[in-house]
């Protein structure tokens, strides 16, 4: 079983749609959960960071972590064409490491 | 806005040649990292570096790889004898501190150096 699994998509939605992106993981030791956005030919950029279970909201973005199901989600409300990018989930198990375990990334296209 | 800069943006090399990828982390950051992404695959951790020494490395980071902070601003990744399978995008990243230590451990990534080994 892969450590972090993420549907690569591509996912295509109309502007204004609610987007749901998900990752599952197998390692119950993961405590820190992140979502990165990666535009074409750019490095990953941190969008959301969550410690342990729960929800976190930042503007149009909401991150959810369900540790009991080993499942994390990123919701994007009122999606915009500028949200078109690859979204990577990432996780780590310790506060003493910069080693992140990434998912495959989901490519999102928001059509005007 | 401060950013991590990487050079070269693209390097083509022959198998067996040595390659050095360079990075200038954000100036007040203390932790430095290299990650790589083979085309179509996941971003993978290679190594973390703090206080002039490797703090953690992955199984990918074998004896062919080395890292160095030769001066106060640069952070380099050297591949001694490149293989075809080393072809990838290499990302440098830096952070003020480790993740989860009370403050922002956010990793800031550069735009990457694409390495093509022929």
mmCIF file with all atom_site columns, C-alpha atoms in Angstrom:
data_model
loop_
_atom_site.group_PDB
_atom_site.id
_atom_site.type_symbol
_atom_site.label_atom_id
_atom_site.label_alt_id
_atom_site.label_comp_id
_atom_site.label_asym_id
_atom_site.label_entity_id
_atom_site.label_seq_id
_atom_site.pdbx_PDB_ins_code
_atom_site.Cartn_x
_atom_site.Cartn_y
_atom_site.Cartn_z
_atom_site.occupancy
_atom_site.B_iso_or_equiv
_atom_site.pdbx_formal_charge
_atom_site.auth_seq_id
_atom_site.auth_comp_id
_atom_site.auth_asym_id
_atom_site.auth_atom_id
_atom_site.pdbx_PDB_model_num
ATOM 1   C CA . UNK A 1 1   ? 0.000   0.000  0.000   1.00 0.00 ? 1   UNK A CA 1
ATOM 2   C CA . UNK A 1 2   ? 1.365   3.395  -0.978  1.00 0.00 ? 2   UNK A CA 1
ATOM 3   C CA . UNK A 1 3   ? 2.075   5.738  1.920   1.00 0.00 ? 3   UNK A CA 1
ATOM 4   C CA . UNK A 1 4   ? 0.093   8.674  0.505   1.00 0.00 ? 4   UNK A CA 1
ATOM 5   C CA . UNK A 1 5   ? -2.384  8.310  -2.322  1.00 0.00 ? 5   UNK A CA 1
ATOM 6   C CA . UNK A 1 6   ? -3.916  11.088 -4.357  1.00 0.00 ? 6   UNK A CA 1
ATOM 7   C CA . UNK A 1 7   ? -5.941  10.921 -7.539  1.00 0.00 ? 7   UNK A CA 1
ATOM 8   C CA . UNK A 1 8   ? -3.852  12.664 -10.218 1.00 0.00 ? 8   UNK A CA 1
ATOM 9   C CA . UNK A 1 9   ? -6.917  13.803 -12.141 1.00 0.00 ? 9   UNK A CA 1
ATOM 10  C CA . UNK A 1 10  ? -7.071  15.919 -14.198 1.00 0.00 ? 10  UNK A CA 1
ATOM 11  C CA . UNK A 1 11  ? -10.083 17.566 -12.648 1.00 0.00 ? 11  UNK A CA 1
ATOM 12  C CA . UNK A 1 12  ? -11.919 20.141 -14.742 1.00 0.00 ? 12  UNK A CA 1
ATOM 13  C CA . UNK A 1 13  ? -14.612 22.393 -13.254 1.00 0.00 ? 13  UNK A CA 1
ATOM 14  C CA . UNK A 1 14  ? -16.426 25.556 -14.296 1.00 0.00 ? 14  UNK A CA 1
ATOM 15  C CA . UNK A 1 15  ? -15.571 28.844 -12.656 1.00 0.00 ? 15  UNK A CA 1
ATOM 16  C CA . UNK A 1 16  ? -17.449 29.285 -9.390  1.00 0.00 ? 16  UNK A CA 1
ATOM 17  C CA . UNK A 1 17  ? -17.678 25.580 -8.617  1.00 0.00 ? 17  UNK A CA 1
ATOM 18  C CA . UNK A 1 18  ? -16.755 24.039 -5.281  1.00 0.00 ? 18  UNK A CA 1
ATOM 19  C CA . UNK A 1 19  ? -13.727 21.817 -5.673  1.00 0.00 ? 19  UNK A CA 1
ATOM 20  C CA . UNK A 1 20  ? -12.937 18.883 -3.430  1.00 0.00 ? 20  UNK A CA 1
ATOM 21  C CA . UNK A 1 21  ? -9.438  17.403 -3.422  1.00 0.00 ? 21  UNK A CA 1
ATOM 22  C CA . UNK A 1 22  ? -8.533  14.399 -1.325  1.00 0.00 ? 22  UNK A CA 1
ATOM 23  C CA . UNK A 1 23  ? -5.695  12.250 -0.103  1.00 0.00 ? 23  UNK A CA 1
ATOM 24  C CA . UNK A 1 24  ? -5.594  9.014  1.821   1.00 0.00 ? 24  UNK A CA 1
ATOM 25  C CA . UNK A 1 25  ? -2.642  7.735  3.763   1.00 0.00 ? 25  UNK A CA 1
ATOM 26  C CA . UNK A 1 26  ? -1.584  4.561  5.475   1.00 0.00 ? 26  UNK A CA 1
ATOM 27  C CA . UNK A 1 27  ? 0.845   5.723  8.172   1.00 0.00 ? 27  UNK A CA 1
ATOM 28  C CA . UNK A 1 28  ? -1.094  6.490  11.349  1.00 0.00 ? 28  UNK A CA 1
ATOM 29  C CA . UNK A 1 29  ? 1.966   8.287  12.758  1.00 0.00 ? 29  UNK A CA 1
ATOM 30  C CA . UNK A 1 30  ? 1.413   11.288 10.496  1.00 0.00 ? 30  UNK A CA 1
ATOM 31  C CA . UNK A 1 31  ? 0.540   14.324 12.594  1.00 0.00 ? 31  UNK A CA 1
ATOM 32  C CA . UNK A 1 32  ? 1.116   17.292 10.284  1.00 0.00 ? 32  UNK A CA 1
ATOM 33  C CA . UNK A 1 33  ? -0.845  17.733 7.097   1.00 0.00 ? 33  UNK A CA 1
ATOM 34  C CA . UNK A 1 34  ? -0.280  20.248 4.356   1.00 0.00 ? 34  UNK A CA 1
ATOM 35  C CA . UNK A 1 35  ? -1.625  21.269 1.008   1.00 0.00 ? 35  UNK A CA 1
ATOM 36  C CA . UNK A 1 36  ? 0.726   22.765 -1.543  1.00 0.00 ? 36  UNK A CA 1
ATOM 37  C CA . UNK A 1 37  ? -0.168  24.414 -4.839  1.00 0.00 ? 37  UNK A CA 1
ATOM 38  C CA . UNK A 1 38  ? 2.199   24.075 -7.759  1.00 0.00 ? 38  UNK A CA 1
ATOM 39  C CA . UNK A 1 39  ? 1.841   26.147 -10.887 1.00 0.00 ? 39  UNK A CA 1
ATOM 40  C CA . UNK A 1 40  ? 3.466   24.929 -14.070 1.00 0.00 ? 40  UNK A CA 1
ATOM 41  C CA . UNK A 1 41  ? 7.268   25.263 -13.968 1.00 0.00 ? 41  UNK A CA 1
ATOM 42  C CA . UNK A 1 42  ? 7.187   26.571 -10.401 1.00 0.00 ? 42  UNK A CA 1
ATOM 43  C CA . UNK A 1 43  ? 8.020   25.108 -7.026  1.00 0.00 ? 43  UNK A CA 1
ATOM 44  C CA . UNK A 1 44  ? 5.345   24.005 -4.553  1.00 0.00 ? 44  UNK A CA 1
ATOM 45  C CA . UNK A 1 45  ? 3.803   26.793 -2.478  1.00 0.00 ? 45  UNK A CA 1
ATOM 46  C CA . UNK A 1 46  ? 2.200   26.135 0.913   1.00 0.00 ? 46  UNK A CA 1
ATOM 47  C CA . UNK A 1 47  ? -1.559  26.741 0.969   1.00 0.00 ? 47  UNK A CA 1
ATOM 48  C CA . UNK A 1 48  ? -2.774  25.172 4.192   1.00 0.00 ? 48  UNK A CA 1
ATOM 49  C CA . UNK A 1 49  ? -1.191  23.544 7.212   1.00 0.00 ? 49  UNK A CA 1
ATOM 50  C CA . UNK A 1 50  ? -3.072  21.510 9.806   1.00 0.00 ? 50  UNK A CA 1
ATOM 51  C CA . UNK A 1 51  ? -1.851  19.736 12.897  1.00 0.00 ? 51  UNK A CA 1
ATOM 52  C CA . UNK A 1 52  ? -3.733  16.555 13.819  1.00 0.00 ? 52  UNK A CA 1
ATOM 53  C CA . UNK A 1 53  ? -7.478  16.269 13.154  1.00 0.00 ? 53  UNK A CA 1
ATOM 54  C CA . UNK A 1 54  ? -9.963  19.010 12.478  1.00 0.00 ? 54  UNK A CA 1
ATOM 55  C CA . UNK A 1 55  ? -10.808 21.767 10.067  1.00 0.00 ? 55  UNK A CA 1
ATOM 56  C CA . UNK A 1 56  ? -8.986  24.915 9.081   1.00 0.00 ? 56  UNK A CA 1
ATOM 57  C CA . UNK A 1 57  ? -10.341 27.700 6.931   1.00 0.00 ? 57  UNK A CA 1
ATOM 58  C CA . UNK A 1 58  ? -8.467  30.422 5.080   1.00 0.00 ? 58  UNK A CA 1
ATOM 59  C CA . UNK A 1 59  ? -10.517 32.536 2.716   1.00 0.00 ? 59  UNK A CA 1
ATOM 60  C CA . UNK A 1 60  ? -11.918 30.313 -0.011  1.00 0.00 ? 60  UNK A CA 1
ATOM 61  C CA . UNK A 1 61  ? -9.885  27.315 1.161   1.00 0.00 ? 61  UNK A CA 1
ATOM 62  C CA . UNK A 1 62  ? -10.841 24.784 3.832   1.00 0.00 ? 62  UNK A CA 1
ATOM 63  C CA . UNK A 1 63  ? -8.646  21.897 4.898   1.00 0.00 ? 63  UNK A CA 1
ATOM 64  C CA . UNK A 1 64  ? -10.081 18.909 6.748   1.00 0.00 ? 64  UNK A CA 1
ATOM 65  C CA . UNK A 1 65  ? -8.241  16.083 8.446   1.00 0.00 ? 65  UNK A CA 1
ATOM 66  C CA . UNK A 1 66  ? -9.905  12.874 9.588   1.00 0.00 ? 66  UNK A CA 1
ATOM 67  C CA . UNK A 1 67  ? -7.224  10.817 11.273  1.00 0.00 ? 67  UNK A CA 1
ATOM 68  C CA . UNK A 1 68  ? -9.606  8.000  12.133  1.00 0.00 ? 68  UNK A CA 1
ATOM 69  C CA . UNK A 1 69  ? -10.195 7.442  8.417   1.00 0.00 ? 69  UNK A CA 1
ATOM 70  C CA . UNK A 1 70  ? -6.670  8.493  7.374   1.00 0.00 ? 70  UNK A CA 1
ATOM 71  C CA . UNK A 1 71  ? -8.231  10.947 4.959   1.00 0.00 ? 71  UNK A CA 1
ATOM 72  C CA . UNK A 1 72  ? -7.576  14.603 4.275   1.00 0.00 ? 72  UNK A CA 1
ATOM 73  C CA . UNK A 1 73  ? -9.425  17.035 2.058   1.00 0.00 ? 73  UNK A CA 1
ATOM 74  C CA . UNK A 1 74  ? -9.028  20.481 0.588   1.00 0.00 ? 74  UNK A CA 1
ATOM 75  C CA . UNK A 1 75  ? -12.117 22.389 -0.466  1.00 0.00 ? 75  UNK A CA 1
ATOM 76  C CA . UNK A 1 76  ? -11.967 25.406 -2.729  1.00 0.00 ? 76  UNK A CA 1
ATOM 77  C CA . UNK A 1 77  ? -15.083 27.573 -2.819  1.00 0.00 ? 77  UNK A CA 1
ATOM 78  C CA . UNK A 1 78  ? -15.958 29.880 -5.696  1.00 0.00 ? 78  UNK A CA 1
ATOM 79  C CA . UNK A 1 79  ? -13.136 28.465 -7.783  1.00 0.00 ? 79  UNK A CA 1
ATOM 80  C CA . UNK A 1 80  ? -11.344 30.852 -10.135 1.00 0.00 ? 80  UNK A CA 1
ATOM 81  C CA . UNK A 1 81  ? -9.327  30.250 -13.313 1.00 0.00 ? 81  UNK A CA 1
ATOM 82  C CA . UNK A 1 82  ? -6.277  31.385 -11.315 1.00 0.00 ? 82  UNK A CA 1
ATOM 83  C CA . UNK A 1 83  ? -6.780  28.312 -9.100  1.00 0.00 ? 83  UNK A CA 1
ATOM 84  C CA . UNK A 1 84  ? -5.789  26.128 -12.050 1.00 0.00 ? 84  UNK A CA 1
ATOM 85  C CA . UNK A 1 85  ? -2.694  24.315 -10.819 1.00 0.00 ? 85  UNK A CA 1
ATOM 86  C CA . UNK A 1 86  ? -1.525  21.019 -9.374  1.00 0.00 ? 86  UNK A CA 1
ATOM 87  C CA . UNK A 1 87  ? -2.451  20.513 -5.722  1.00 0.00 ? 87  UNK A CA 1
ATOM 88  C CA . UNK A 1 88  ? -0.157  18.349 -3.639  1.00 0.00 ? 88  UNK A CA 1
ATOM 89  C CA . UNK A 1 89  ? -0.972  16.947 -0.254  1.00 0.00 ? 89  UNK A CA 1
ATOM 90  C CA . UNK A 1 90  ? 1.991   16.421 2.061   1.00 0.00 ? 90  UNK A CA 1
ATOM 91  C CA . UNK A 1 91  ? 2.431   14.941 5.505   1.00 0.00 ? 91  UNK A CA 1
ATOM 92  C CA . UNK A 1 92  ? 4.988   14.447 8.225   1.00 0.00 ? 92  UNK A CA 1
ATOM 93  C CA . UNK A 1 93  ? 5.057   12.622 11.527  1.00 0.00 ? 93  UNK A CA 1
ATOM 94  C CA . UNK A 1 94  ? 7.332   14.690 13.652  1.00 0.00 ? 94  UNK A CA 1
ATOM 95  C CA . UNK A 1 95  ? 7.933   18.261 14.610  1.00 0.00 ? 95  UNK A CA 1
ATOM 96  C CA . UNK A 1 96  ? 11.659  17.563 14.295  1.00 0.00 ? 96  UNK A CA 1
ATOM 97  C CA . UNK A 1 97  ? 11.764  16.847 10.616  1.00 0.00 ? 97  UNK A CA 1
ATOM 98  C CA . UNK A 1 98  ? 11.499  18.745 7.369   1.00 0.00 ? 98  UNK A CA 1
ATOM 99  C CA . UNK A 1 99  ? 10.925  15.467 5.569   1.00 0.00 ? 99  UNK A CA 1
ATOM 100 C CA . UNK A 1 100 ? 7.537   15.703 3.940   1.00 0.00 ? 100 UNK A CA 1
ATOM 101 C CA . UNK A 1 101 ? 5.806   12.798 2.245   1.00 0.00 ? 101 UNK A CA 1
ATOM 102 C CA . UNK A 1 102 ? 3.947   14.050 -0.797  1.00 0.00 ? 102 UNK A CA 1
ATOM 103 C CA . UNK A 1 103 ? 1.008   12.704 -2.730  1.00 0.00 ? 103 UNK A CA 1
ATOM 104 C CA . UNK A 1 104 ? 1.086   12.426 -6.495  1.00 0.00 ? 104 UNK A CA 1
ATOM 105 C CA . UNK A 1 105 ? -0.722  15.744 -6.946  1.00 0.00 ? 105 UNK A CA 1
ATOM 106 C CA . UNK A 1 106 ? -4.100  16.479 -8.531  1.00 0.00 ? 106 UNK A CA 1
ATOM 107 C CA . UNK A 1 107 ? -4.172  18.697 -11.597 1.00 0.00 ? 107 UNK A CA 1
ATOM 108 C CA . UNK A 1 108 ? -7.087  21.131 -11.472 1.00 0.00 ? 108 UNK A CA 1
ATOM 109 C CA . UNK A 1 109 ? -8.379  23.200 -14.339 1.00 0.00 ? 109 UNK A CA 1
ATOM 110 C CA . UNK A 1 110 ? -11.004 25.867 -13.688 1.00 0.00 ? 110 UNK A CA 1
ATOM 111 C CA . UNK A 1 111 ? -12.667 26.942 -16.896 1.00 0.00 ? 111 UNK A CA 1
ATOM 112 C CA . UNK A 1 112 ? -13.973 30.518 -17.269 1.00 0.00 ? 112 UNK A CA 1
ATOM 113 C CA . UNK B 2 1   ? 9.030   39.088 -1.273  1.00 0.00 ? 1   UNK B CA 1
ATOM 114 C CA . UNK B 2 2   ? 12.003  36.906 -0.340  1.00 0.00 ? 2   UNK B CA 1
ATOM 115 C CA . UNK B 2 3   ? 12.369  33.775 -2.389  1.00 0.00 ? 3   UNK B CA 1
ATOM 116 C CA . UNK B 2 4   ? 14.556  30.741 -2.866  1.00 0.00 ? 4   UNK B CA 1
ATOM 117 C CA . UNK B 2 5   ? 16.515  30.981 -6.091  1.00 0.00 ? 5   UNK B CA 1
ATOM 118 C CA . UNK B 2 6   ? 18.005  28.056 -7.962  1.00 0.00 ? 6   UNK B CA 1
ATOM 119 C CA . UNK B 2 7   ? 20.513  27.777 -10.791 1.00 0.00 ? 7   UNK B CA 1
ATOM 120 C CA . UNK B 2 8   ? 20.687  26.494 -13.402 1.00 0.00 ? 8   UNK B CA 1
ATOM 121 C CA . UNK B 2 9   ? 17.062  26.246 -14.420 1.00 0.00 ? 9   UNK B CA 1
ATOM 122 C CA . UNK B 2 10  ? 17.931  23.405 -16.788 1.00 0.00 ? 10  UNK B CA 1
ATOM 123 C CA . UNK B 2 11  ? 21.090  21.361 -17.147 1.00 0.00 ? 11  UNK B CA 1
ATOM 124 C CA . UNK B 2 12  ? 21.814  18.644 -19.658 1.00 0.00 ? 12  UNK B CA 1
ATOM 125 C CA . UNK B 2 13  ? 24.700  16.327 -18.894 1.00 0.00 ? 13  UNK B CA 1
ATOM 126 C CA . UNK B 2 14  ? 26.201  13.079 -20.046 1.00 0.00 ? 14  UNK B CA 1
ATOM 127 C CA . UNK B 2 15  ? 25.903  9.982  -17.899 1.00 0.00 ? 15  UNK B CA 1
ATOM 128 C CA . UNK B 2 16  ? 28.859  9.704  -15.542 1.00 0.00 ? 16  UNK B CA 1
ATOM 129 C CA . UNK B 2 17  ? 29.490  13.441 -15.347 1.00 0.00 ? 17  UNK B CA 1
ATOM 130 C CA . UNK B 2 18  ? 29.440  15.442 -12.148 1.00 0.00 ? 18  UNK B CA 1
ATOM 131 C CA . UNK B 2 19  ? 26.708  18.012 -11.660 1.00 0.00 ? 19  UNK B CA 1
ATOM 132 C CA . UNK B 2 20  ? 26.359  20.780 -9.111  1.00 0.00 ? 20  UNK B CA 1
ATOM 133 C CA . UNK B 2 21  ? 22.995  22.390 -8.534  1.00 0.00 ? 21  UNK B CA 1
ATOM 134 C CA . UNK B 2 22  ? 22.983  25.680 -6.693  1.00 0.00 ? 22  UNK B CA 1
ATOM 135 C CA . UNK B 2 23  ? 20.487  27.314 -4.417  1.00 0.00 ? 23  UNK B CA 1
ATOM 136 C CA . UNK B 2 24  ? 20.303  30.582 -2.538  1.00 0.00 ? 24  UNK B CA 1
ATOM 137 C CA . UNK B 2 25  ? 17.912  30.082 0.375   1.00 0.00 ? 25  UNK B CA 1
ATOM 138 C CA . UNK B 2 26  ? 15.986  32.897 2.013   1.00 0.00 ? 26  UNK B CA 1
ATOM 139 C CA . UNK B 2 27  ? 18.486  34.876 4.040   1.00 0.00 ? 27  UNK B CA 1
ATOM 140 C CA . UNK B 2 28  ? 17.198  34.388 7.603   1.00 0.00 ? 28  UNK B CA 1
ATOM 141 C CA . UNK B 2 29  ? 16.349  30.729 7.154   1.00 0.00 ? 29  UNK B CA 1
ATOM 142 C CA . UNK B 2 30  ? 18.257  28.105 9.080   1.00 0.00 ? 30  UNK B CA 1
ATOM 143 C CA . UNK B 2 31  ? 17.103  24.801 7.574   1.00 0.00 ? 31  UNK B CA 1
ATOM 144 C CA . UNK B 2 32  ? 17.761  23.757 4.014   1.00 0.00 ? 32  UNK B CA 1
ATOM 145 C CA . UNK B 2 33  ? 16.430  20.911 1.963   1.00 0.00 ? 33  UNK B CA 1
ATOM 146 C CA . UNK B 2 34  ? 16.658  19.200 -1.388  1.00 0.00 ? 34  UNK B CA 1
ATOM 147 C CA . UNK B 2 35  ? 13.734  17.397 -2.913  1.00 0.00 ? 35  UNK B CA 1
ATOM 148 C CA . UNK B 2 36  ? 13.386  15.903 -6.345  1.00 0.00 ? 36  UNK B CA 1
ATOM 149 C CA . UNK B 2 37  ? 10.527  15.077 -8.687  1.00 0.00 ? 37  UNK B CA 1
ATOM 150 C CA . UNK B 2 38  ? 10.986  12.581 -11.474 1.00 0.00 ? 38  UNK B CA 1
ATOM 151 C CA . UNK B 2 39  ? 8.642   13.372 -14.354 1.00 0.00 ? 39  UNK B CA 1
ATOM 152 C CA . UNK B 2 40  ? 5.160   12.093 -13.581 1.00 0.00 ? 40  UNK B CA 1
ATOM 153 C CA . UNK B 2 41  ? 6.091   10.983 -10.075 1.00 0.00 ? 41  UNK B CA 1
ATOM 154 C CA . UNK B 2 42  ? 5.831   12.351 -6.563  1.00 0.00 ? 42  UNK B CA 1
ATOM 155 C CA . UNK B 2 43  ? 7.988   15.011 -5.003  1.00 0.00 ? 43  UNK B CA 1
ATOM 156 C CA . UNK B 2 44  ? 10.525  13.065 -2.909  1.00 0.00 ? 44  UNK B CA 1
ATOM 157 C CA . UNK B 2 45  ? 12.643  14.163 0.013   1.00 0.00 ? 45  UNK B CA 1
ATOM 158 C CA . UNK B 2 46  ? 16.394  13.845 -0.434  1.00 0.00 ? 46  UNK B CA 1
ATOM 159 C CA . UNK B 2 47  ? 18.124  15.594 2.442   1.00 0.00 ? 47  UNK B CA 1
ATOM 160 C CA . UNK B 2 48  ? 17.844  18.224 5.136   1.00 0.00 ? 48  UNK B CA 1
ATOM 161 C CA . UNK B 2 49  ? 20.728  20.353 6.353   1.00 0.00 ? 49  UNK B CA 1
ATOM 162 C CA . UNK B 2 50  ? 21.112  22.412 9.492   1.00 0.00 ? 50  UNK B CA 1
ATOM 163 C CA . UNK B 2 51  ? 24.036  23.999 11.248  1.00 0.00 ? 51  UNK B CA 1
ATOM 164 C CA . UNK B 2 52  ? 26.436  22.908 8.516   1.00 0.00 ? 52  UNK B CA 1
ATOM 165 C CA . UNK B 2 53  ? 25.612  19.257 8.661   1.00 0.00 ? 53  UNK B CA 1
ATOM 166 C CA . UNK B 2 54  ? 23.101  16.802 7.292   1.00 0.00 ? 54  UNK B CA 1
ATOM 167 C CA . UNK B 2 55  ? 20.276  16.344 9.779   1.00 0.00 ? 55  UNK B CA 1
ATOM 168 C CA . UNK B 2 56  ? 18.324  13.758 7.834   1.00 0.00 ? 56  UNK B CA 1
ATOM 169 C CA . UNK B 2 57  ? 18.568  11.970 4.503   1.00 0.00 ? 57  UNK B CA 1
ATOM 170 C CA . UNK B 2 58  ? 16.487  9.527  2.523   1.00 0.00 ? 58  UNK B CA 1
ATOM 171 C CA . UNK B 2 59  ? 17.532  6.200  1.060   1.00 0.00 ? 59  UNK B CA 1
ATOM 172 C CA . UNK B 2 60  ? 17.770  7.945  -2.310  1.00 0.00 ? 60  UNK B CA 1
ATOM 173 C CA . UNK B 2 61  ? 20.579  10.146 -1.009  1.00 0.00 ? 61  UNK B CA 1
ATOM 174 C CA . UNK B 2 62  ? 23.417  7.674  -1.436  1.00 0.00 ? 62  UNK B CA 1
ATOM 175 C CA . UNK B 2 63  ? 27.161  8.197  -1.728  1.00 0.00 ? 63  UNK B CA 1
ATOM 176 C CA . UNK B 2 64  ? 26.753  9.753  -5.157  1.00 0.00 ? 64  UNK B CA 1
ATOM 177 C CA . UNK B 2 65  ? 25.073  12.764 -3.588  1.00 0.00 ? 65  UNK B CA 1
ATOM 178 C CA . UNK B 2 66  ? 26.536  15.417 -1.346  1.00 0.00 ? 66  UNK B CA 1
ATOM 179 C CA . UNK B 2 67  ? 25.435  18.798 -0.059  1.00 0.00 ? 67  UNK B CA 1
ATOM 180 C CA . UNK B 2 68  ? 27.413  21.783 1.014   1.00 0.00 ? 68  UNK B CA 1
ATOM 181 C CA . UNK B 2 69  ? 26.967  25.310 2.224   1.00 0.00 ? 69  UNK B CA 1
ATOM 182 C CA . UNK B 2 70  ? 30.205  26.762 0.889   1.00 0.00 ? 70  UNK B CA 1
ATOM 183 C CA . UNK B 2 71  ? 29.507  30.292 2.096   1.00 0.00 ? 71  UNK B CA 1
ATOM 184 C CA . UNK B 2 72  ? 26.835  32.224 3.953   1.00 0.00 ? 72  UNK B CA 1
ATOM 185 C CA . UNK B 2 73  ? 24.396  32.315 1.095   1.00 0.00 ? 73  UNK B CA 1
ATOM 186 C CA . UNK B 2 74  ? 24.692  29.280 -1.190  1.00 0.00 ? 74  UNK B CA 1
ATOM 187 C CA . UNK B 2 75  ? 23.533  25.714 -0.678  1.00 0.00 ? 75  UNK B CA 1
ATOM 188 C CA . UNK B 2 76  ? 24.603  23.149 -3.244  1.00 0.00 ? 76  UNK B CA 1
ATOM 189 C CA . UNK B 2 77  ? 23.709  19.630 -4.269  1.00 0.00 ? 77  UNK B CA 1
ATOM 190 C CA . UNK B 2 78  ? 26.426  17.646 -6.014  1.00 0.00 ? 78  UNK B CA 1
ATOM 191 C CA . UNK B 2 79  ? 25.867  14.452 -7.934  1.00 0.00 ? 79  UNK B CA 1
ATOM 192 C CA . UNK B 2 80  ? 29.250  12.850 -8.512  1.00 0.00 ? 80  UNK B CA 1
ATOM 193 C CA . UNK B 2 81  ? 28.565  10.454 -11.358 1.00 0.00 ? 81  UNK B CA 1
ATOM 194 C CA . UNK B 2 82  ? 25.157  11.003 -12.869 1.00 0.00 ? 82  UNK B CA 1
ATOM 195 C CA . UNK B 2 83  ? 22.940  8.138  -13.965 1.00 0.00 ? 83  UNK B CA 1
ATOM 196 C CA . UNK B 2 84  ? 20.025  8.170  -16.375 1.00 0.00 ? 84  UNK B CA 1
ATOM 197 C CA . UNK B 2 85  ? 17.654  7.745  -13.443 1.00 0.00 ? 85  UNK B CA 1
ATOM 198 C CA . UNK B 2 86  ? 18.916  10.972 -11.878 1.00 0.00 ? 86  UNK B CA 1
ATOM 199 C CA . UNK B 2 87  ? 16.984  12.895 -14.520 1.00 0.00 ? 87  UNK B CA 1
ATOM 200 C CA . UNK B 2 88  ? 14.446  14.900 -12.546 1.00 0.00 ? 88  UNK B CA 1
ATOM 201 C CA . UNK B 2 89  ? 13.443  18.318 -11.306 1.00 0.00 ? 89  UNK B CA 1
ATOM 202 C CA . UNK B 2 90  ? 15.435  19.142 -8.194  1.00 0.00 ? 90  UNK B CA 1
ATOM 203 C CA . UNK B 2 91  ? 13.850  21.545 -5.720  1.00 0.00 ? 91  UNK B CA 1
ATOM 204 C CA . UNK B 2 92  ? 15.709  23.399 -3.043  1.00 0.00 ? 92  UNK B CA 1
ATOM 205 C CA . UNK B 2 93  ? 13.718  24.567 -0.031  1.00 0.00 ? 93  UNK B CA 1
ATOM 206 C CA . UNK B 2 94  ? 14.416  26.445 3.156   1.00 0.00 ? 94  UNK B CA 1
ATOM 207 C CA . UNK B 2 95  ? 12.616  27.173 6.399   1.00 0.00 ? 95  UNK B CA 1
ATOM 208 C CA . UNK B 2 96  ? 13.108  29.377 9.403   1.00 0.00 ? 96  UNK B CA 1
ATOM 209 C CA . UNK B 2 97  ? 12.804  26.396 11.687  1.00 0.00 ? 97  UNK B CA 1
ATOM 210 C CA . UNK B 2 98  ? 11.646  22.820 11.648  1.00 0.00 ? 98  UNK B CA 1
ATOM 211 C CA . UNK B 2 99  ? 7.989   22.190 11.156  1.00 0.00 ? 99  UNK B CA 1
ATOM 212 C CA . UNK B 2 100 ? 5.807   22.213 14.246  1.00 0.00 ? 100 UNK B CA 1
ATOM 213 C CA . UNK B 2 101 ? 8.243   23.806 16.656  1.00 0.00 ? 101 UNK B CA 1
ATOM 214 C CA . UNK B 2 102 ? 5.856   26.501 17.749  1.00 0.00 ? 102 UNK B CA 1
ATOM 215 C CA . UNK B 2 103 ? 6.368   28.819 14.840  1.00 0.00 ? 103 UNK B CA 1
ATOM 216 C CA . UNK B 2 104 ? 6.017   28.504 11.113  1.00 0.00 ? 104 UNK B CA 1
ATOM 217 C CA . UNK B 2 105 ? 8.039   25.621 9.829   1.00 0.00 ? 105 UNK B CA 1
ATOM 218 C CA . UNK B 2 106 ? 6.812   26.392 6.357   1.00 0.00 ? 106 UNK B CA 1
ATOM 219 C CA . UNK B 2 107 ? 9.107   25.158 3.641   1.00 0.00 ? 107 UNK B CA 1
ATOM 220 C CA . UNK B 2 108 ? 9.674   27.705 0.876   1.00 0.00 ? 108 UNK B CA 1
ATOM 221 C CA . UNK B 2 109 ? 10.548  26.029 -2.396  1.00 0.00 ? 109 UNK B CA 1
ATOM 222 C CA . UNK B 2 110 ? 12.542  27.363 -5.302  1.00 0.00 ? 110 UNK B CA 1
ATOM 223 C CA . UNK B 2 111 ? 11.402  26.986 -8.885  1.00 0.00 ? 111 UNK B CA 1
ATOM 224 C CA . UNK B 2 112 ? 13.576  23.959 -9.427  1.00 0.00 ? 112 UNK B CA 1
ATOM 225 C CA . UNK B 2 113 ? 16.509  22.875 -11.562 1.00 0.00 ? 113 UNK B CA 1
ATOM 226 C CA . UNK B 2 114 ? 15.679  20.412 -14.286 1.00 0.00 ? 114 UNK B CA 1
ATOM 227 C CA . UNK B 2 115 ? 18.437  17.860 -14.767 1.00 0.00 ? 115 UNK B CA 1
ATOM 228 C CA . UNK B 2 116 ? 18.511  15.783 -17.928 1.00 0.00 ? 116 UNK B CA 1
ATOM 229 C CA . UNK B 2 117 ? 21.046  12.959 -18.056 1.00 0.00 ? 117 UNK B CA 1
ATOM 230 C CA . UNK B 2 118 ? 21.750  11.557 -21.513 1.00 0.00 ? 118 UNK B CA 1
#
